[in-house]
Coordinates of C-alpha atoms in Angstrom, one line a residue:
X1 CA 110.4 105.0 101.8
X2 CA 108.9 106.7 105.0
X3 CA 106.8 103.6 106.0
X4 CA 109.1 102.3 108.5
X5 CA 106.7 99.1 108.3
X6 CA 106.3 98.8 104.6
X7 CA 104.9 96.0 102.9
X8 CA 105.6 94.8 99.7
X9 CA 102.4 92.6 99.3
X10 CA 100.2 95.7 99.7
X11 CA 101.6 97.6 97.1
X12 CA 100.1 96.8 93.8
X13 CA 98.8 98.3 90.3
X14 CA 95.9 98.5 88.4
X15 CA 95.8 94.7 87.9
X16 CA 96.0 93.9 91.5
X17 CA 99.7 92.3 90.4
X18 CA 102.4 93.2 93.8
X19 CA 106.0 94.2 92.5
X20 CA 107.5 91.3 93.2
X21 CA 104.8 89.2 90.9
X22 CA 105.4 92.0 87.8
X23 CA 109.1 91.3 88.2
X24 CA 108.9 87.7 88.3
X25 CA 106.3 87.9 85.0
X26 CA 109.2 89.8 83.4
X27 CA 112.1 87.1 84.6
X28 CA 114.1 89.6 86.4
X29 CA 115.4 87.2 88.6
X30 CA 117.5 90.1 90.2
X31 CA 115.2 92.5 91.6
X32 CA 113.1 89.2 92.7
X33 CA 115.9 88.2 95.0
X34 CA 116.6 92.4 96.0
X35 CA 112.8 92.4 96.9
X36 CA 112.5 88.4 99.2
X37 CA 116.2 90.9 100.8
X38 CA 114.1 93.6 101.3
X39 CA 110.7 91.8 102.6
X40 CA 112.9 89.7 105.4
X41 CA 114.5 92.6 106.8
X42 CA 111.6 94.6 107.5
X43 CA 109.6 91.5 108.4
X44 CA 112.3 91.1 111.2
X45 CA 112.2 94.5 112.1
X46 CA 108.3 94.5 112.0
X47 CA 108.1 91.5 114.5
X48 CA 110.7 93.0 116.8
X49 CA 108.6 96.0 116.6
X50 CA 105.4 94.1 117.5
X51 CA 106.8 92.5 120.5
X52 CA 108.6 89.5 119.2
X53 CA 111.4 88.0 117.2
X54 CA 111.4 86.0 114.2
X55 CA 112.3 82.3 116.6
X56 CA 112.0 81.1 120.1
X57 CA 115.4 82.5 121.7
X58 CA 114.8 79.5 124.6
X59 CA 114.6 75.9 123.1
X60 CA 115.8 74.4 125.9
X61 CA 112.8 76.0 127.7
X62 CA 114.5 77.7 130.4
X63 CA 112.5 81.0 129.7
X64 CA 109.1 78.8 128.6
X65 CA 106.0 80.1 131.4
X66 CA 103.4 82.8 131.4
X67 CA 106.0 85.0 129.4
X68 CA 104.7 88.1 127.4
X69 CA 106.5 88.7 124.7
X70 CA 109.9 89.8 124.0
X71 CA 108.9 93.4 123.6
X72 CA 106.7 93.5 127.3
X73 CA 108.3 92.2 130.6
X74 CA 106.0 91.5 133.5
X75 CA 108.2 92.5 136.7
X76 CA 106.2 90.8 139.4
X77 CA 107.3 92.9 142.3
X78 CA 105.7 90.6 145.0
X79 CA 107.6 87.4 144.1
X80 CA 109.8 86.0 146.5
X81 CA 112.8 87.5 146.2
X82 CA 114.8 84.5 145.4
X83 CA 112.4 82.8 143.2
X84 CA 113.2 82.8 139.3
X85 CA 110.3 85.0 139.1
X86 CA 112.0 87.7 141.9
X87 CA 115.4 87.3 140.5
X88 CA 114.3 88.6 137.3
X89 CA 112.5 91.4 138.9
X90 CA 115.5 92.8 140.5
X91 CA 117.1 92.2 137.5
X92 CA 114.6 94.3 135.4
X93 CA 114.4 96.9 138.2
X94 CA 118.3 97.1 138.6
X95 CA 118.6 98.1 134.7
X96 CA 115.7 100.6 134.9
X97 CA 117.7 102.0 138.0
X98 CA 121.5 101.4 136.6
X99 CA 121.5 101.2 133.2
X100 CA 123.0 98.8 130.9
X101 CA 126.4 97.7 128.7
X102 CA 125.0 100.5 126.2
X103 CA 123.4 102.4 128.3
X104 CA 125.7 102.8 131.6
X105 CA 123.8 105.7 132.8
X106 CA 120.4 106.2 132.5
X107 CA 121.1 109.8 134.5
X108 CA 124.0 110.7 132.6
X109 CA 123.6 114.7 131.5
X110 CA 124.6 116.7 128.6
X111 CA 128.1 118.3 128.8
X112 CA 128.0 121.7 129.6
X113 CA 132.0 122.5 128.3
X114 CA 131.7 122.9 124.7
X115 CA 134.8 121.0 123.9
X116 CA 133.8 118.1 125.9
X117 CA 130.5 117.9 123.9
X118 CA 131.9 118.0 120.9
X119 CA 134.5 115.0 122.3
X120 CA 131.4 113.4 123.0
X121 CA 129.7 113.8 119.5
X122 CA 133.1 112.6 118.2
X123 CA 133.3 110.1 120.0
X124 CA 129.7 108.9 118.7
X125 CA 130.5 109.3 115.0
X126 CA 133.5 107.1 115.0
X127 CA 131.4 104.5 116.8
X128 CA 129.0 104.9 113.9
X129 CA 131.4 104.2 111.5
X130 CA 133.4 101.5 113.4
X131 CA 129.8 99.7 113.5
X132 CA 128.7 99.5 110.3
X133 CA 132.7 98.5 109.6
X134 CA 132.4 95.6 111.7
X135 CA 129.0 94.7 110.7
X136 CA 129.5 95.1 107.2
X137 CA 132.9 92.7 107.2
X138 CA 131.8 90.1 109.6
X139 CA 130.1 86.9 109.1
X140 CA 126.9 86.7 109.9
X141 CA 125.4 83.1 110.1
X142 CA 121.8 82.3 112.0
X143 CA 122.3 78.6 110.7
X144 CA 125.3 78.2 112.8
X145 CA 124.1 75.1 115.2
X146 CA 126.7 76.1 118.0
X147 CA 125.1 79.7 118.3
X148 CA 123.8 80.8 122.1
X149 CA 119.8 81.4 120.8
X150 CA 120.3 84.4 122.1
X151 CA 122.8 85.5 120.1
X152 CA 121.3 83.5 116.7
X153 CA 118.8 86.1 116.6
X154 CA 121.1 88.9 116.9
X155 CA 122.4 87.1 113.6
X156 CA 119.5 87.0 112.0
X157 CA 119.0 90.3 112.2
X158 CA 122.4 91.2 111.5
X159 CA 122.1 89.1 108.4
X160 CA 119.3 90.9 107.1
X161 CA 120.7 94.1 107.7
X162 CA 123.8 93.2 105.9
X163 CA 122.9 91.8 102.6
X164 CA 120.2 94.5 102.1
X165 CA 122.9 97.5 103.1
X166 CA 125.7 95.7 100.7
X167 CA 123.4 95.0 97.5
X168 CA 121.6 98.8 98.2
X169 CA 125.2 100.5 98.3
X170 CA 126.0 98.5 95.0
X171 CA 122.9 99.1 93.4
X172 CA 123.4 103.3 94.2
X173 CA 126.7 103.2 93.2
X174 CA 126.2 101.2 89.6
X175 CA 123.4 103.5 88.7
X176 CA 125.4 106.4 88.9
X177 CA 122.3 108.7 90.0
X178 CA 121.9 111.0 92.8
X179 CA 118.0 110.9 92.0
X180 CA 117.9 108.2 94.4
X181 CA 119.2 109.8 97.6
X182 CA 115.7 111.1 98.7
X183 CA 114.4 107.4 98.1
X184 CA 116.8 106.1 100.4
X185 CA 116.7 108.7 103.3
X186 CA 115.2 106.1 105.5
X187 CA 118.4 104.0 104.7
X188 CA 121.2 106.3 105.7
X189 CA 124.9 105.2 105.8
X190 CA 127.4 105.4 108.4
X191 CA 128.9 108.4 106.7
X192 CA 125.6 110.1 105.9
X193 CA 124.7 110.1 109.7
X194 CA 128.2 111.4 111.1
X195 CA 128.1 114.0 108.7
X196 CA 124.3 115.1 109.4
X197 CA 125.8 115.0 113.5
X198 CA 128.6 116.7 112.4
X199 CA 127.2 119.8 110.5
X200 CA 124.4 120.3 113.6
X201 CA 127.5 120.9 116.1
X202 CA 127.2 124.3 117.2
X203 CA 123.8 124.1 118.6
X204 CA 123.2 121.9 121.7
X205 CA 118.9 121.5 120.7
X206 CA 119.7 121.2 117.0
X207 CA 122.3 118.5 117.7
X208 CA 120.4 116.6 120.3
X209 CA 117.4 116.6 117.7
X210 CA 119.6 115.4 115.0
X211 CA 120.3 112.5 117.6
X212 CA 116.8 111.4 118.1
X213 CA 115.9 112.2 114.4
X214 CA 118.9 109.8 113.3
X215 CA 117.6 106.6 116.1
X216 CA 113.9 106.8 114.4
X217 CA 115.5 106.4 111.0
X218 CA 114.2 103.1 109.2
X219 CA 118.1 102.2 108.8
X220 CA 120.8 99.7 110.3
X221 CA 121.6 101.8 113.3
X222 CA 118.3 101.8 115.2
X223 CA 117.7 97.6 113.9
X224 CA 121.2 97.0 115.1
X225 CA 120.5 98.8 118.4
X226 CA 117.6 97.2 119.3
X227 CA 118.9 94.1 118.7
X228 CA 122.3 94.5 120.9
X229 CA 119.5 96.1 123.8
X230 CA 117.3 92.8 123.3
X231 CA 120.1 90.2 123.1
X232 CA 121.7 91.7 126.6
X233 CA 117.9 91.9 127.9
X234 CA 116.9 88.6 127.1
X235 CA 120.3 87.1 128.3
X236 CA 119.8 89.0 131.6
X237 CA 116.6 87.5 132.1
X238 CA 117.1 83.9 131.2
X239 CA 120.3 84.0 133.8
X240 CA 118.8 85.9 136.4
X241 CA 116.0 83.0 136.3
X242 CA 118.6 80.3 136.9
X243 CA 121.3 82.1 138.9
X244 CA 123.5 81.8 136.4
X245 CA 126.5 84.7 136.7
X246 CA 125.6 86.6 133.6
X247 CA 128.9 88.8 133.3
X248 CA 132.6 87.0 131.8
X249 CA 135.6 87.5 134.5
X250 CA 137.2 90.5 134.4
X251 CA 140.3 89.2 134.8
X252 CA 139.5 87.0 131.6
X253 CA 142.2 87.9 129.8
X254 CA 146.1 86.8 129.6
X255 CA 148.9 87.4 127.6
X256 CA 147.9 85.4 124.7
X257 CA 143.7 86.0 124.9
X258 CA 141.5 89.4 123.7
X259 CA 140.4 91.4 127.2
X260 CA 136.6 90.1 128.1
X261 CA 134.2 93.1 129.1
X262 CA 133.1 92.4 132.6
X263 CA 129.9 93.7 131.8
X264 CA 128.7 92.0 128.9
X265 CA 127.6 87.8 129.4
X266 CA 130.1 85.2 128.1
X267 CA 127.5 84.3 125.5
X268 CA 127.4 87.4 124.1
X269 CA 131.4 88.4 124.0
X270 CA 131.4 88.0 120.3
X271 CA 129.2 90.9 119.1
X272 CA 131.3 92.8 122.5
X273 CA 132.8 94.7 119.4
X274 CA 129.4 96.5 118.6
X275 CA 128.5 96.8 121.9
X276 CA 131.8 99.1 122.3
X277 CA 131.0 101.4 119.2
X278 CA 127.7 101.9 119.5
X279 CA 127.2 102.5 123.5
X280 CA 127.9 105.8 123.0
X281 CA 125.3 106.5 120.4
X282 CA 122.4 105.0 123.1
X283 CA 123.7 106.8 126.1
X284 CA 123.6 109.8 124.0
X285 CA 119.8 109.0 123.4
X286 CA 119.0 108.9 126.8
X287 CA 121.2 111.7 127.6
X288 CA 119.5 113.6 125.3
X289 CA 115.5 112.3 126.4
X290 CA 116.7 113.8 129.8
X291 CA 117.8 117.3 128.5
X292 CA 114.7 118.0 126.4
X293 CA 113.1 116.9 129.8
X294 CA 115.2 119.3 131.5
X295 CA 113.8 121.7 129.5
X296 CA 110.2 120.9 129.5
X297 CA 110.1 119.8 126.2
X298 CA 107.4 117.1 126.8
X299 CA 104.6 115.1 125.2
X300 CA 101.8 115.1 127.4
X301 CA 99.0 113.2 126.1
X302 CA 98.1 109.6 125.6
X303 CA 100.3 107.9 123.4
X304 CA 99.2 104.5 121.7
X305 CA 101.2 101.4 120.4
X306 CA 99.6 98.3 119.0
X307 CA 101.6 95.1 119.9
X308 CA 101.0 91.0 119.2
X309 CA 101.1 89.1 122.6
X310 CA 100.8 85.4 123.2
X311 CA 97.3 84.7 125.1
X312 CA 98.9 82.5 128.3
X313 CA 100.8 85.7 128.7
X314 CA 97.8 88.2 128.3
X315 CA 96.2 86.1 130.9
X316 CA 99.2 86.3 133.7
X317 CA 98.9 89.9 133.4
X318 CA 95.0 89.5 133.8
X319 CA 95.2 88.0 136.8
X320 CA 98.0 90.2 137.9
X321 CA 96.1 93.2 137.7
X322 CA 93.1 91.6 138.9
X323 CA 95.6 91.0 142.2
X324 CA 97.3 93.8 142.4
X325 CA 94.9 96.5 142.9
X326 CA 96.4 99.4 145.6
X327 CA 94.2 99.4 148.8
X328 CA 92.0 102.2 149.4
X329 CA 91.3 102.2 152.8
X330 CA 94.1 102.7 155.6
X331 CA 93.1 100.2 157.2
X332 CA 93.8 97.9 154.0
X333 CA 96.9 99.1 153.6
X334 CA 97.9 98.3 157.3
X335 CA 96.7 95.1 156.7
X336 CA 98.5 94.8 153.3
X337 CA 102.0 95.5 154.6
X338 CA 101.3 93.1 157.8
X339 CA 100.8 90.2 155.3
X340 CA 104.3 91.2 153.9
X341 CA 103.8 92.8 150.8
X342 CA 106.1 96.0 151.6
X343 CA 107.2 95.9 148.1
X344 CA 103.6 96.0 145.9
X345 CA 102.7 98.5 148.3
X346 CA 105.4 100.8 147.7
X347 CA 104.6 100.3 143.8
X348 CA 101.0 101.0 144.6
X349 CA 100.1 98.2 141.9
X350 CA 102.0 94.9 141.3
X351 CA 100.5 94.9 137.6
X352 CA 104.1 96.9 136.8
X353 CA 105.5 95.8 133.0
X354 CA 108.9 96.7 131.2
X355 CA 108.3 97.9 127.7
X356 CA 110.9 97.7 125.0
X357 CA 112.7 94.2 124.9
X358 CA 115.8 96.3 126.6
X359 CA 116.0 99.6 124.4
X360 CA 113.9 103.0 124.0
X361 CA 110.2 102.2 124.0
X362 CA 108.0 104.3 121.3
X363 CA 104.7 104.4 120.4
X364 CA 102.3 106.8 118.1
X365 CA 100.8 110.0 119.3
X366 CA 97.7 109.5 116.7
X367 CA 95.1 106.8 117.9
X368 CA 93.7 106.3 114.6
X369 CA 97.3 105.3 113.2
X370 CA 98.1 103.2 116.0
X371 CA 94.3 101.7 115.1
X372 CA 95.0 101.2 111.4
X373 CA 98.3 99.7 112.4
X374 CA 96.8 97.0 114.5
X375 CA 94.5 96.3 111.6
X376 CA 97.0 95.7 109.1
X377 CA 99.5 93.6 111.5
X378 CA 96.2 91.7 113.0
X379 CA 97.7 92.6 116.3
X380 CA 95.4 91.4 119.3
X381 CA 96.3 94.1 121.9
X382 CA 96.6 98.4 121.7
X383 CA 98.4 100.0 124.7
X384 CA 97.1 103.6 125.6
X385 CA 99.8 105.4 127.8
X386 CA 99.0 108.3 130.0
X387 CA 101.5 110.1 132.0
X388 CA 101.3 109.0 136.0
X389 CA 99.2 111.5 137.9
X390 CA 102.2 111.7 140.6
X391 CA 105.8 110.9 138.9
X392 CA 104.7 111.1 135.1
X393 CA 108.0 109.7 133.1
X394 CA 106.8 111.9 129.6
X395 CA 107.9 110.5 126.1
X396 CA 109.1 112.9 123.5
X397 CA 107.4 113.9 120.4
X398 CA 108.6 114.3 117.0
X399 CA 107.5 115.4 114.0
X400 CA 108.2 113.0 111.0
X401 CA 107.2 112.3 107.6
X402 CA 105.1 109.6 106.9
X403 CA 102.5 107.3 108.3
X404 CA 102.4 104.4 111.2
X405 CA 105.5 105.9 112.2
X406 CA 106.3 105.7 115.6
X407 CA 106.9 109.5 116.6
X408 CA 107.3 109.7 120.8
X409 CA 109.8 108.0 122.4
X410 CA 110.2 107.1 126.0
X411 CA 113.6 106.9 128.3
X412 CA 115.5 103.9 128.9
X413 CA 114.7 103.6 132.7
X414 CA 110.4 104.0 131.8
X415 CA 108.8 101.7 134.1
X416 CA 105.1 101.3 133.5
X417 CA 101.8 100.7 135.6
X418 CA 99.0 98.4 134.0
X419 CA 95.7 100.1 135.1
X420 CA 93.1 98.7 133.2
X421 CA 92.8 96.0 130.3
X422 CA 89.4 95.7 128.5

């Protein structure tokens, strides 16, 4: 239950038979279906986690090129400025810089009045519960032919989420047994997580702990998150690409319609209601990244994170880091900013990447679990992050039970330097 990337197919007994193979020998037809539940929702989760999502969000092949994966965005710093590929750089740079629909601030500090912060916890606990509410009592249909791509993998993994938190709760509640709470830690309820937030209030690092503890949970709130962060990321970049104005009106509304946010894309206006309950919870992430920065509270060493890239992509960022190695000489560097490249040379490197498909980027502080983890997921690349000699943006570490977990976590506004591939 501490596995975030748990497999069902590895678990098996003396005579090699998996648990969903003994439960099908038996004709439990039941726990066969709770188990195919179980196996697509972390399968989505797993590939989201790898660096891509279960389908193609561009059919239409607007977003079709030298991409690299949903998970790692190449920000080519010396495109033209209005080509697709320097639209989408600004795009990616004005996010790092302003934030996002959920995250509105990546600066945003702490509340120092006591009242306010506890306004502010408040504030995230009935989002919490509004959430898992609205997620709970929608409809959630990835079949739906009239779906934005986009937004049909947001319901996908909505889906998944869903029908595994529905037949769990049943299944809890018909045994009648608080034996399984333990089990199920890694699957904590709306109510579960407002009242572990609620009973750390008092103690501003105890709380803020809490907070990160509750995002690296293997339950809805950190799936859900991640999938509003990659939706709104992967709608950004597709529009930025083709110019297209990626926010609704803000005077969208009249008398007779609901009130658009003027932040979130038209596409996206239907999940607007999640976006609403659960920005608070992710600027409180970030918020609460930068206070433990604030006070010191850092991860220093390398950090590792294996991830499954398409090759054309691999390649672009070959070649990319092949031609975007900072001059050495002064005289170089005169002659790099006379040919115009102001902006790479500012950078020091144009190899610069986005990591995280919109949302907190994590990784493992143990090489030989990031290791065994590429292994078993037959990934084909292993990132090895080192704080910047000069402005180091530090992940936080935290202790967790359980192995393969991913246990630092970086800041929404992390940009990272490509250095070396081997």
């Amino acid at each position: 239950a501490n596995l975030r990337s748990v497999n069902l197919a590895d678990i098996t007994n003396f005579d090699g038979e998996t648990p969903e193979m003994f439960a099908a020998l038996a004709g439990a037809s039941d726990i066969c279906r709770a188990f195919e539940i179980f196996s697509n929702m972390q399968n989505d989760a797993e590939l989201r986690q790898l660096g891509s999502t279960v389908s193609s969000p561009d059919p239409a092949g607007i977003q079709r090129g030298p991409g690299t994966g949903d998970i790692l965005a190449f920000i080519d710093i010396a495109a033209d400025a209005r080509s697709p590929s320097g639209l989408t750089a600004a795009a990616m740079l004005r996010r790092s810089t302003m934030g996002s629909s959920l995250v509105q601030s990546v600066n945003k500090r702490i509340p120092s009045n006591e009242d306010e912060f506890r306004q502010l916890i408040e504030q995230v606990c009935h989002g919490i519960l509004a959430a898992e509410e609205h997620l709970l009592n929608s409809s959630w249909n990835a079949t739906d032919p009239s779906l934005d791509p986009v937004l049909r993998n947001f319901h996908v993994t909505a889906e998944h989420r869903c029908t595994w938190q529905r037949l769990r709760a049943i299944t809890v509640k018909d045994s009648g047994s608080t034996n399984l709470d333990d089990f199920w830690q890694t699957h904590l309820t709306a109510e579960l997580m407002v009242l572990t937030l609620r009973n750390a209030m008092g103690d501003t690092f105890q709380i803020l702990l809490t907070v990160l503890w509750l995002y690296t949970r293997e339950a809805w709130l950190r799936h859900i998150l991640d999938a509003l962060a990659t939706a709104l990321h992967s709608t950004m970049i597709m529009q930025s690409k083709v110019g297209v104005r990626s926010t609704g009106p803000a005077d969208a509304a009249t008398g007779a319609t609901p009130l658009l946010r003027s932040d979130i894309p038209c596409t996206l206006q239907s999940i607007a209601p999640l976006i609403d309950a659960l920005g608070p919870c992710m600027q409180l992430v970030q918020s609460a990244l930068g206070w433990f920065e604030e006070a010191g509270i850092r991860h220093s060493s390398v950090t590792y994170r294996p991830l499954s890239l398409p090759m054309l992509g691999l390649q672009h960022l070959a070649e990319a880091v092949r031609n975007g190695v900072e001059p050495s000489s002064e005289s170089e560097r005169s002659e790099h900013v006379k040919g115009g490249s102001h902006r790479s040379l500012c950078f020091g490197s144009n190899a610069w990447v986005s990591l995280g498909g919109g949302s907190f980027f994590s990784s493992l502080s143990s090489r030989s679990e990031a290791i065994k983890r590429l292994c078993r997921t037959r990934c084909n690349v292993l990132l090895a992050i080192r704080p910047d000699d000069t402005k180091a943006c530090y992940p936080k570490h935290m202790s967790l039970r359980g192995s393969s977990m991913d246990d630092t976590l970086f800041p929404m506004n992390a940009l990272f330097r490509v250095t070396r591939m081997i």
